[in-house]
mmCIF file with all atom_site columns, C-alpha atoms in Angstrom:
data_model
loop_
_atom_site.group_PDB
_atom_site.id
_atom_site.type_symbol
_atom_site.label_atom_id
_atom_site.label_alt_id
_atom_site.label_comp_id
_atom_site.label_asym_id
_atom_site.label_entity_id
_atom_site.label_seq_id
_atom_site.pdbx_PDB_ins_code
_atom_site.Cartn_x
_atom_site.Cartn_y
_atom_site.Cartn_z
_atom_site.occupancy
_atom_site.B_iso_or_equiv
_atom_site.pdbx_formal_charge
_atom_site.auth_seq_id
_atom_site.auth_comp_id
_atom_site.auth_asym_id
_atom_site.auth_atom_id
_atom_site.pdbx_PDB_model_num
ATOM 1   C CA . THR Q 1 1   ? -17.273 -9.756  30.372  1.00 83.00 ? 7   THR Q CA 1
ATOM 2   C CA . ALA Q 1 2   ? -16.252 -13.322 29.771  1.00 86.00 ? 8   ALA Q CA 1
ATOM 3   C CA . ALA Q 1 3   ? -19.971 -14.349 30.137  1.00 89.00 ? 9   ALA Q CA 1
ATOM 4   C CA . ASP Q 1 4   ? -20.586 -12.640 26.788  1.00 90.00 ? 10  ASP Q CA 1
ATOM 5   C CA . PHE Q 1 5   ? -18.309 -15.252 25.166  1.00 89.00 ? 11  PHE Q CA 1
ATOM 6   C CA . ALA Q 1 6   ? -19.464 -18.335 27.076  1.00 87.00 ? 12  ALA Q CA 1
ATOM 7   C CA . GLU Q 1 7   ? -21.800 -19.622 24.302  1.00 87.00 ? 13  GLU Q CA 1
ATOM 8   C CA . VAL Q 1 8   ? -19.478 -18.710 21.358  1.00 87.00 ? 14  VAL Q CA 1
ATOM 9   C CA . PRO Q 1 9   ? -18.447 -21.905 19.602  1.00 84.00 ? 15  PRO Q CA 1
ATOM 10  C CA . ALA Q 1 10  ? -14.701 -22.444 19.272  1.00 77.00 ? 16  ALA Q CA 1
ATOM 11  C CA . SER Q 1 11  ? -15.105 -22.692 15.490  1.00 76.00 ? 17  SER Q CA 1
ATOM 12  C CA . GLN Q 1 12  ? -16.327 -19.151 15.224  1.00 83.00 ? 18  GLN Q CA 1
ATOM 13  C CA . TRP Q 1 13  ? -13.825 -16.452 14.342  1.00 81.00 ? 19  TRP Q CA 1
ATOM 14  C CA . LEU Q 1 14  ? -14.207 -13.061 15.917  1.00 86.00 ? 20  LEU Q CA 1
ATOM 15  C CA . ARG Q 1 15  ? -12.776 -9.643  15.192  1.00 85.00 ? 21  ARG Q CA 1
ATOM 16  C CA . GLY Q 1 16  ? -10.004 -8.483  17.432  1.00 86.00 ? 22  GLY Q CA 1
ATOM 17  C CA . VAL Q 1 17  ? -7.695  -5.491  17.729  1.00 88.00 ? 23  VAL Q CA 1
ATOM 18  C CA . VAL Q 1 18  ? -4.178  -5.556  19.274  1.00 86.00 ? 24  VAL Q CA 1
ATOM 19  C CA . VAL Q 1 19  ? -4.100  -3.271  22.279  1.00 87.00 ? 25  VAL Q CA 1
ATOM 20  C CA . ASN Q 1 20  ? -0.595  -4.058  23.578  1.00 83.00 ? 26  ASN Q CA 1
ATOM 21  C CA . PRO Q 1 21  ? 1.664   -6.014  21.298  1.00 76.00 ? 27  PRO Q CA 1
ATOM 22  C CA . ARG Q 1 22  ? 4.389   -6.674  23.856  1.00 69.00 ? 28  ARG Q CA 1
ATOM 23  C CA . LEU Q 1 23  ? 2.742   -7.762  27.116  1.00 61.00 ? 29  LEU Q CA 1
ATOM 24  C CA . HIS Q 1 24  ? 5.344   -10.518 27.420  1.00 53.00 ? 30  HIS Q CA 1
ATOM 25  C CA . ARG Q 1 25  ? 7.631   -12.300 24.919  1.00 52.00 ? 31  ARG Q CA 1
ATOM 26  C CA . ASN Q 1 26  ? 4.976   -14.794 23.679  1.00 55.00 ? 32  ASN Q CA 1
ATOM 27  C CA . GLY Q 1 27  ? 1.824   -12.800 23.767  1.00 68.00 ? 33  GLY Q CA 1
ATOM 28  C CA . ALA Q 1 28  ? -0.158  -9.694  23.133  1.00 77.00 ? 34  ALA Q CA 1
ATOM 29  C CA . VAL Q 1 29  ? -3.318  -8.106  24.653  1.00 84.00 ? 35  VAL Q CA 1
ATOM 30  C CA . VAL Q 1 30  ? -6.194  -8.203  22.154  1.00 86.00 ? 36  VAL Q CA 1
ATOM 31  C CA . ALA Q 1 31  ? -9.591  -6.562  22.519  1.00 90.00 ? 37  ALA Q CA 1
ATOM 32  C CA . VAL Q 1 32  ? -12.254 -8.857  21.102  1.00 91.00 ? 38  VAL Q CA 1
ATOM 33  C CA . TRP Q 1 33  ? -15.965 -8.312  20.493  1.00 89.00 ? 39  TRP Q CA 1
ATOM 34  C CA . PRO Q 1 34  ? -18.684 -10.868 21.099  1.00 88.00 ? 40  PRO Q CA 1
ATOM 35  C CA . PRO Q 1 35  ? -21.050 -11.628 18.189  1.00 87.00 ? 41  PRO Q CA 1
ATOM 36  C CA . GLY Q 1 36  ? -23.479 -8.762  17.973  1.00 84.00 ? 42  GLY Q CA 1
ATOM 37  C CA . GLY Q 1 37  ? -21.821 -7.004  20.913  1.00 82.00 ? 43  GLY Q CA 1
ATOM 38  C CA . ASP Q 1 38  ? -20.538 -3.456  21.166  1.00 83.00 ? 44  ASP Q CA 1
ATOM 39  C CA . ARG Q 1 39  ? -18.373 -3.912  24.314  1.00 85.00 ? 45  ARG Q CA 1
ATOM 40  C CA . SER Q 1 40  ? -14.984 -5.460  23.919  1.00 88.00 ? 46  SER Q CA 1
ATOM 41  C CA . LYS Q 1 41  ? -13.179 -7.701  26.355  1.00 88.00 ? 47  LYS Q CA 1
ATOM 42  C CA . GLU Q 1 42  ? -9.351  -7.678  26.572  1.00 85.00 ? 48  GLU Q CA 1
ATOM 43  C CA . ALA Q 1 43  ? -7.462  -10.958 26.727  1.00 83.00 ? 49  ALA Q CA 1
ATOM 44  C CA . VAL Q 1 44  ? -3.958  -12.252 26.201  1.00 78.00 ? 50  VAL Q CA 1
ATOM 45  C CA . VAL Q 1 45  ? -3.275  -14.245 23.056  1.00 75.00 ? 51  VAL Q CA 1
ATOM 46  C CA . ASN Q 1 46  ? -0.133  -16.293 23.032  1.00 66.00 ? 52  ASN Q CA 1
ATOM 47  C CA . TYR Q 1 47  ? 1.696   -15.615 19.752  1.00 60.00 ? 53  TYR Q CA 1
ATOM 48  C CA . PRO Q 1 48  ? 5.418   -15.303 19.217  1.00 48.00 ? 54  PRO Q CA 1
ATOM 49  C CA . ALA Q 1 49  ? 5.172   -13.353 15.915  1.00 57.00 ? 55  ALA Q CA 1
ATOM 50  C CA . LYS Q 1 50  ? 5.326   -9.581  15.525  1.00 64.00 ? 56  LYS Q CA 1
ATOM 51  C CA . LEU Q 1 51  ? 1.975   -7.903  16.024  1.00 70.00 ? 57  LEU Q CA 1
ATOM 52  C CA . ALA Q 1 52  ? 1.360   -4.174  15.855  1.00 76.00 ? 58  ALA Q CA 1
ATOM 53  C CA . LYS Q 1 53  ? -0.794  -1.921  18.137  1.00 82.00 ? 59  LYS Q CA 1
ATOM 54  C CA . GLY Q 1 54  ? -4.175  -1.315  16.435  1.00 86.00 ? 60  GLY Q CA 1
ATOM 55  C CA . GLN Q 1 55  ? -3.679  -4.290  14.111  1.00 83.00 ? 61  GLN Q CA 1
ATOM 56  C CA . GLU Q 1 56  ? -6.946  -6.086  13.343  1.00 81.00 ? 62  GLU Q CA 1
ATOM 57  C CA . VAL Q 1 57  ? -6.723  -9.904  13.859  1.00 81.00 ? 63  VAL Q CA 1
ATOM 58  C CA . SER Q 1 58  ? -9.057  -12.888 13.808  1.00 80.00 ? 64  SER Q CA 1
ATOM 59  C CA . VAL Q 1 59  ? -9.352  -14.788 17.043  1.00 81.00 ? 65  VAL Q CA 1
ATOM 60  C CA . ARG Q 1 60  ? -11.500 -17.581 18.392  1.00 81.00 ? 66  ARG Q CA 1
ATOM 61  C CA . VAL Q 1 61  ? -12.470 -18.301 21.985  1.00 84.00 ? 67  VAL Q CA 1
ATOM 62  C CA . VAL Q 1 62  ? -10.770 -21.415 23.302  1.00 80.00 ? 68  VAL Q CA 1
ATOM 63  C CA . ALA Q 1 63  ? -12.205 -21.060 26.782  1.00 82.00 ? 69  ALA Q CA 1
ATOM 64  C CA . ALA Q 1 64  ? -14.316 -18.564 28.655  1.00 86.00 ? 70  ALA Q CA 1
ATOM 65  C CA . ASP Q 1 65  ? -13.794 -18.597 32.388  1.00 88.00 ? 71  ASP Q CA 1
ATOM 66  C CA . VAL Q 1 66  ? -16.969 -16.750 33.665  1.00 90.00 ? 72  VAL Q CA 1
ATOM 67  C CA . GLU Q 1 67  ? -16.022 -17.081 37.337  1.00 91.00 ? 73  GLU Q CA 1
ATOM 68  C CA . ASN Q 1 68  ? -12.727 -15.304 36.875  1.00 89.00 ? 74  ASN Q CA 1
ATOM 69  C CA . ASP Q 1 69  ? -13.884 -13.120 33.961  1.00 89.00 ? 75  ASP Q CA 1
ATOM 70  C CA . ALA Q 1 70  ? -11.101 -14.410 31.713  1.00 86.00 ? 76  ALA Q CA 1
ATOM 71  C CA . LEU Q 1 71  ? -10.800 -15.527 28.120  1.00 85.00 ? 77  LEU Q CA 1
ATOM 72  C CA . GLN Q 1 72  ? -8.349  -17.883 26.479  1.00 82.00 ? 78  GLN Q CA 1
ATOM 73  C CA . LEU Q 1 73  ? -7.918  -16.914 22.730  1.00 80.00 ? 79  LEU Q CA 1
ATOM 74  C CA . ALA Q 1 74  ? -6.307  -18.456 19.730  1.00 75.00 ? 80  ALA Q CA 1
ATOM 75  C CA . LEU Q 1 75  ? -5.146  -16.316 16.815  1.00 71.00 ? 81  LEU Q CA 1
ATOM 76  C CA . SER Q 1 76  ? -6.030  -17.245 13.258  1.00 65.00 ? 82  SER Q CA 1
ATOM 77  C CA . SER Q 1 77  ? -3.251  -18.631 11.055  1.00 50.00 ? 83  SER Q CA 1
ATOM 78  C CA . LYS Q 1 78  ? -4.350  -16.011 8.422   1.00 55.00 ? 84  LYS Q CA 1
ATOM 79  C CA . THR Q 1 79  ? -2.658  -13.449 10.638  1.00 53.00 ? 85  THR Q CA 1
ATOM 80  C CA . LEU Q 1 80  ? 0.725   -15.132 9.814   1.00 47.00 ? 86  LEU Q CA 1
ATOM 81  C CA . GLY Q 1 81  ? 0.672   -14.150 6.285   1.00 47.00 ? 87  GLY Q CA 1
ATOM 82  C CA . GLY Q 1 82  ? -1.844  -11.409 6.375   1.00 50.00 ? 88  GLY Q CA 1
ATOM 83  C CA . SER Q 1 83  ? -5.099  -11.710 4.545   1.00 52.00 ? 89  SER Q CA 1
ATOM 84  C CA . ASN Q 1 84  ? -4.358  -8.471  2.691   1.00 61.00 ? 90  ASN Q CA 1
ATOM 85  C CA . PHE Q 1 85  ? -1.720  -10.212 0.500   1.00 69.00 ? 91  PHE Q CA 1
ATOM 86  C CA . THR Q 1 86  ? -2.543  -11.895 -2.816  1.00 69.00 ? 92  THR Q CA 1
ATOM 87  C CA . ALA Q 1 87  ? -0.536  -14.121 -5.197  1.00 73.00 ? 93  ALA Q CA 1
ATOM 88  C CA . GLY Q 1 88  ? 1.365   -12.078 -7.692  1.00 77.00 ? 94  GLY Q CA 1
ATOM 89  C CA . GLN Q 1 89  ? 1.358   -8.948  -5.520  1.00 78.00 ? 95  GLN Q CA 1
ATOM 90  C CA . GLU Q 1 90  ? 4.665   -7.063  -5.744  1.00 80.00 ? 96  GLU Q CA 1
ATOM 91  C CA . LEU Q 1 91  ? 6.197   -5.908  -2.410  1.00 81.00 ? 97  LEU Q CA 1
ATOM 92  C CA . ASN Q 1 92  ? 9.276   -4.182  -1.171  1.00 81.00 ? 98  ASN Q CA 1
ATOM 93  C CA . GLY Q 1 93  ? 10.942  -5.500  1.952   1.00 82.00 ? 99  GLY Q CA 1
ATOM 94  C CA . THR Q 1 94  ? 14.142  -5.928  3.953   1.00 85.00 ? 100 THR Q CA 1
ATOM 95  C CA . VAL Q 1 95  ? 16.152  -9.155  4.259   1.00 89.00 ? 101 VAL Q CA 1
ATOM 96  C CA . ILE Q 1 96  ? 16.241  -9.978  7.934   1.00 86.00 ? 102 ILE Q CA 1
ATOM 97  C CA . SER Q 1 97  ? 17.908  -13.378 8.021   1.00 88.00 ? 103 SER Q CA 1
ATOM 98  C CA . HIS Q 1 98  ? 19.272  -16.377 6.077   1.00 88.00 ? 104 HIS Q CA 1
ATOM 99  C CA . ALA Q 1 99  ? 18.457  -20.011 6.646   1.00 85.00 ? 105 ALA Q CA 1
ATOM 100 C CA . PRO Q 1 100 ? 19.725  -23.222 5.104   1.00 84.00 ? 106 PRO Q CA 1
ATOM 101 C CA . TYR Q 1 101 ? 16.604  -23.313 2.876   1.00 84.00 ? 107 TYR Q CA 1
ATOM 102 C CA . GLY Q 1 102 ? 16.348  -19.632 1.764   1.00 87.00 ? 108 GLY Q CA 1
ATOM 103 C CA . PHE Q 1 103 ? 16.034  -16.268 3.406   1.00 90.00 ? 109 PHE Q CA 1
ATOM 104 C CA . TYR Q 1 104 ? 13.381  -14.266 5.247   1.00 87.00 ? 110 TYR Q CA 1
ATOM 105 C CA . VAL Q 1 105 ? 12.081  -10.851 4.156   1.00 87.00 ? 111 VAL Q CA 1
ATOM 106 C CA . ASP Q 1 106 ? 10.099  -8.383  6.288   1.00 81.00 ? 112 ASP Q CA 1
ATOM 107 C CA . VAL Q 1 107 ? 7.326   -7.139  4.078   1.00 79.00 ? 113 VAL Q CA 1
ATOM 108 C CA . GLY Q 1 108 ? 5.065   -5.770  6.791   1.00 72.00 ? 114 GLY Q CA 1
ATOM 109 C CA . ALA Q 1 109 ? 3.229   -9.048  7.578   1.00 73.00 ? 115 ALA Q CA 1
ATOM 110 C CA . THR Q 1 110 ? 3.149   -10.279 11.150  1.00 68.00 ? 116 THR Q CA 1
ATOM 111 C CA . GLN Q 1 111 ? 5.797   -12.817 10.219  1.00 74.00 ? 117 GLN Q CA 1
ATOM 112 C CA . PRO Q 1 112 ? 8.525   -12.399 7.649   1.00 80.00 ? 118 PRO Q CA 1
ATOM 113 C CA . GLY Q 1 113 ? 7.971   -14.046 4.253   1.00 85.00 ? 119 GLY Q CA 1
ATOM 114 C CA . LEU Q 1 114 ? 10.320  -16.855 3.021   1.00 88.00 ? 120 LEU Q CA 1
ATOM 115 C CA . VAL Q 1 115 ? 12.191  -16.658 -0.237  1.00 90.00 ? 121 VAL Q CA 1
ATOM 116 C CA . PRO Q 1 116 ? 13.221  -20.338 -0.818  1.00 88.00 ? 122 PRO Q CA 1
ATOM 117 C CA . HIS Q 1 117 ? 16.491  -21.125 -2.746  1.00 83.00 ? 123 HIS Q CA 1
ATOM 118 C CA . GLY Q 1 118 ? 14.431  -22.025 -5.855  1.00 81.00 ? 124 GLY Q CA 1
ATOM 119 C CA . ARG Q 1 119 ? 12.780  -18.670 -5.957  1.00 85.00 ? 125 ARG Q CA 1
ATOM 120 C CA . ALA Q 1 120 ? 15.738  -16.412 -5.076  1.00 86.00 ? 126 ALA Q CA 1
ATOM 121 C CA . GLY Q 1 121 ? 16.785  -15.819 -8.657  1.00 78.00 ? 127 GLY Q CA 1
ATOM 122 C CA . ALA Q 1 122 ? 16.865  -17.326 -12.117 1.00 70.00 ? 128 ALA Q CA 1
ATOM 123 C CA . GLY Q 1 123 ? 17.144  -21.006 -11.373 1.00 67.00 ? 129 GLY Q CA 1
ATOM 124 C CA . PHE Q 1 124 ? 18.306  -22.646 -8.098  1.00 68.00 ? 130 PHE Q CA 1
ATOM 125 C CA . VAL Q 1 125 ? 20.526  -20.456 -5.951  1.00 74.00 ? 131 VAL Q CA 1
ATOM 126 C CA . GLN Q 1 126 ? 23.112  -22.373 -3.948  1.00 78.00 ? 132 GLN Q CA 1
ATOM 127 C CA . ARG Q 1 127 ? 23.888  -19.514 -1.453  1.00 84.00 ? 133 ARG Q CA 1
ATOM 128 C CA . THR Q 1 128 ? 21.154  -16.967 -0.795  1.00 84.00 ? 134 THR Q CA 1
ATOM 129 C CA . GLU Q 1 129 ? 23.856  -14.775 0.813   1.00 87.00 ? 135 GLU Q CA 1
ATOM 130 C CA . ASP Q 1 130 ? 25.179  -14.281 -2.752  1.00 85.00 ? 136 ASP Q CA 1
ATOM 131 C CA . VAL Q 1 131 ? 21.791  -12.833 -3.866  1.00 85.00 ? 137 VAL Q CA 1
ATOM 132 C CA . ALA Q 1 132 ? 20.780  -10.598 -0.907  1.00 87.00 ? 138 ALA Q CA 1
ATOM 133 C CA . GLN Q 1 133 ? 22.430  -9.510  2.310   1.00 89.00 ? 139 GLN Q CA 1
ATOM 134 C CA . VAL Q 1 134 ? 20.794  -8.956  5.699   1.00 90.00 ? 140 VAL Q CA 1
ATOM 135 C CA . GLY Q 1 135 ? 19.540  -5.381  5.850   1.00 87.00 ? 141 GLY Q CA 1
ATOM 136 C CA . GLU Q 1 136 ? 19.271  -5.053  2.034   1.00 88.00 ? 142 GLU Q CA 1
ATOM 137 C CA . GLN Q 1 137 ? 16.015  -3.719  0.436   1.00 86.00 ? 143 GLN Q CA 1
ATOM 138 C CA . VAL Q 1 138 ? 14.601  -6.212  -2.096  1.00 87.00 ? 144 VAL Q CA 1
ATOM 139 C CA . ALA Q 1 139 ? 11.649  -6.383  -4.464  1.00 87.00 ? 145 ALA Q CA 1
ATOM 140 C CA . VAL Q 1 140 ? 9.655   -9.589  -4.138  1.00 88.00 ? 146 VAL Q CA 1
ATOM 141 C CA . ARG Q 1 141 ? 6.361   -11.114 -5.279  1.00 85.00 ? 147 ARG Q CA 1
ATOM 142 C CA . VAL Q 1 142 ? 3.902   -13.142 -3.243  1.00 83.00 ? 148 VAL Q CA 1
ATOM 143 C CA . VAL Q 1 143 ? 3.843   -16.723 -4.613  1.00 83.00 ? 149 VAL Q CA 1
ATOM 144 C CA . ASN Q 1 144 ? 1.252   -18.040 -2.084  1.00 80.00 ? 150 ASN Q CA 1
ATOM 145 C CA . MET Q 1 145 ? 0.174   -17.908 1.527   1.00 74.00 ? 151 MET Q CA 1
ATOM 146 C CA . THR Q 1 146 ? 0.475   -20.957 3.704   1.00 71.00 ? 152 THR Q CA 1
ATOM 147 C CA . LYS Q 1 147 ? -0.411  -21.647 7.338   1.00 63.00 ? 153 LYS Q CA 1
ATOM 148 C CA . THR Q 1 148 ? 3.054   -20.624 8.438   1.00 66.00 ? 154 THR Q CA 1
ATOM 149 C CA . GLY Q 1 149 ? 3.327   -17.462 6.384   1.00 74.00 ? 155 GLY Q CA 1
ATOM 150 C CA . LEU Q 1 150 ? 4.042   -15.952 2.969   1.00 79.00 ? 156 LEU Q CA 1
ATOM 151 C CA . VAL Q 1 151 ? 6.116   -17.681 0.287   1.00 83.00 ? 157 VAL Q CA 1
ATOM 152 C CA . LEU Q 1 152 ? 7.879   -15.005 -1.792  1.00 86.00 ? 158 LEU Q CA 1
ATOM 153 C CA . ALA Q 1 153 ? 9.899   -14.987 -5.044  1.00 85.00 ? 159 ALA Q CA 1
ATOM 154 C CA . MET Q 1 154 ? 12.580  -12.630 -6.247  1.00 83.00 ? 160 MET Q CA 1
ATOM 155 C CA . ASP Q 1 155 ? 12.510  -14.095 -9.757  1.00 63.00 ? 161 ASP Q CA 1
ATOM 156 C CA . SER Q 1 156 ? 9.185   -13.367 -11.537 1.00 49.00 ? 162 SER Q CA 1
ATOM 157 C CA . THR Q 1 157 ? 9.529   -16.522 -13.665 1.00 52.00 ? 163 THR Q CA 1
ATOM 158 C CA . ALA Q 1 158 ? 8.756   -18.534 -10.469 1.00 47.00 ? 164 ALA Q CA 1
ATOM 159 C CA . LEU Q 1 159 ? 5.313   -17.049 -10.507 1.00 46.00 ? 165 LEU Q CA 1
ATOM 160 C CA . ASP Q 1 160 ? 4.634   -18.557 -13.946 1.00 56.00 ? 166 ASP Q CA 1
ATOM 161 C CA . PHE Q 1 161 ? 4.292   -21.875 -12.174 1.00 58.00 ? 167 PHE Q CA 1
ATOM 162 C CA . ALA Q 1 162 ? 2.113   -20.630 -9.234  1.00 56.00 ? 168 ALA Q CA 1
ATOM 163 C CA . ASN Q 1 163 ? -1.091  -21.965 -10.819 1.00 64.00 ? 169 ASN Q CA 1
ATOM 164 C CA . VAL Q 1 164 ? 0.289   -25.244 -12.256 1.00 68.00 ? 170 VAL Q CA 1
ATOM 165 C CA . SER Q 1 165 ? -1.526  -28.293 -10.953 1.00 72.00 ? 171 SER Q CA 1
ATOM 166 C CA . SER Q 1 166 ? 0.383   -31.249 -9.511  1.00 71.00 ? 172 SER Q CA 1
ATOM 167 C CA . THR Q 1 167 ? -1.214  -33.319 -12.292 1.00 80.00 ? 173 THR Q CA 1
ATOM 168 C CA . ASP Q 1 168 ? 0.058   -31.111 -15.157 1.00 79.00 ? 174 ASP Q CA 1
ATOM 169 C CA . TRP Q 1 169 ? 3.010   -32.434 -17.194 1.00 84.00 ? 175 TRP Q CA 1
ATOM 170 C CA . LEU Q 1 170 ? 5.606   -29.848 -18.285 1.00 78.00 ? 176 LEU Q CA 1
ATOM 171 C CA . THR Q 1 171 ? 8.412   -29.980 -20.808 1.00 80.00 ? 177 THR Q CA 1
ATOM 172 C CA . GLY Q 1 172 ? 11.891  -28.954 -19.551 1.00 78.00 ? 178 GLY Q CA 1
ATOM 173 C CA . ALA Q 1 173 ? 15.576  -29.465 -20.033 1.00 78.00 ? 179 ALA Q CA 1
ATOM 174 C CA . VAL Q 1 174 ? 18.311  -30.631 -17.734 1.00 79.00 ? 180 VAL Q CA 1
ATOM 175 C CA . ILE Q 1 175 ? 20.694  -27.737 -17.029 1.00 73.00 ? 181 ILE Q CA 1
ATOM 176 C CA . ASN Q 1 176 ? 23.000  -29.300 -14.437 1.00 72.00 ? 182 ASN Q CA 1
ATOM 177 C CA . VAL Q 1 177 ? 23.676  -32.685 -12.937 1.00 78.00 ? 183 VAL Q CA 1
ATOM 178 C CA . LEU Q 1 178 ? 25.055  -32.875 -9.316  1.00 72.00 ? 184 LEU Q CA 1
ATOM 179 C CA . ASN Q 1 179 ? 27.040  -35.912 -8.222  1.00 64.00 ? 185 ASN Q CA 1
#
């Protein structure tokens, strides 16, 4: 019951499992367990990304309405990129859309990963449509995970800079000047 969650601090993340990923367009039903409890409570979590039935997620209790036996949950941003991904990991995916700043690839995370222009090939790519078409299978590598999802690269040389600090000085050469 919601009373089992009344004393859980909002800062504590709990284990949840998606029961119904398509309750309505912005939410899913998630079963969540109270700390030390063996009975789950189902609640809707508002989340516009793709979730799968049976998927484990991290949630926190925003509010526990004991009188109405209802929970308000928030989904961890780790779910966006998936905590099972690591920098340098090679993945296969499908290009699902293009944007002015790159293109998105479905690699099985809850949200598609972004391949920015600068990581779509050797050097800066002006038009990502020239590199990969929607529906095309591509091999990518995880560059990093952000609060909004995975950043991916098609060019493995982009990964050479994944661990470069913002205080490091690098030597380079100008290859093009745009007017």
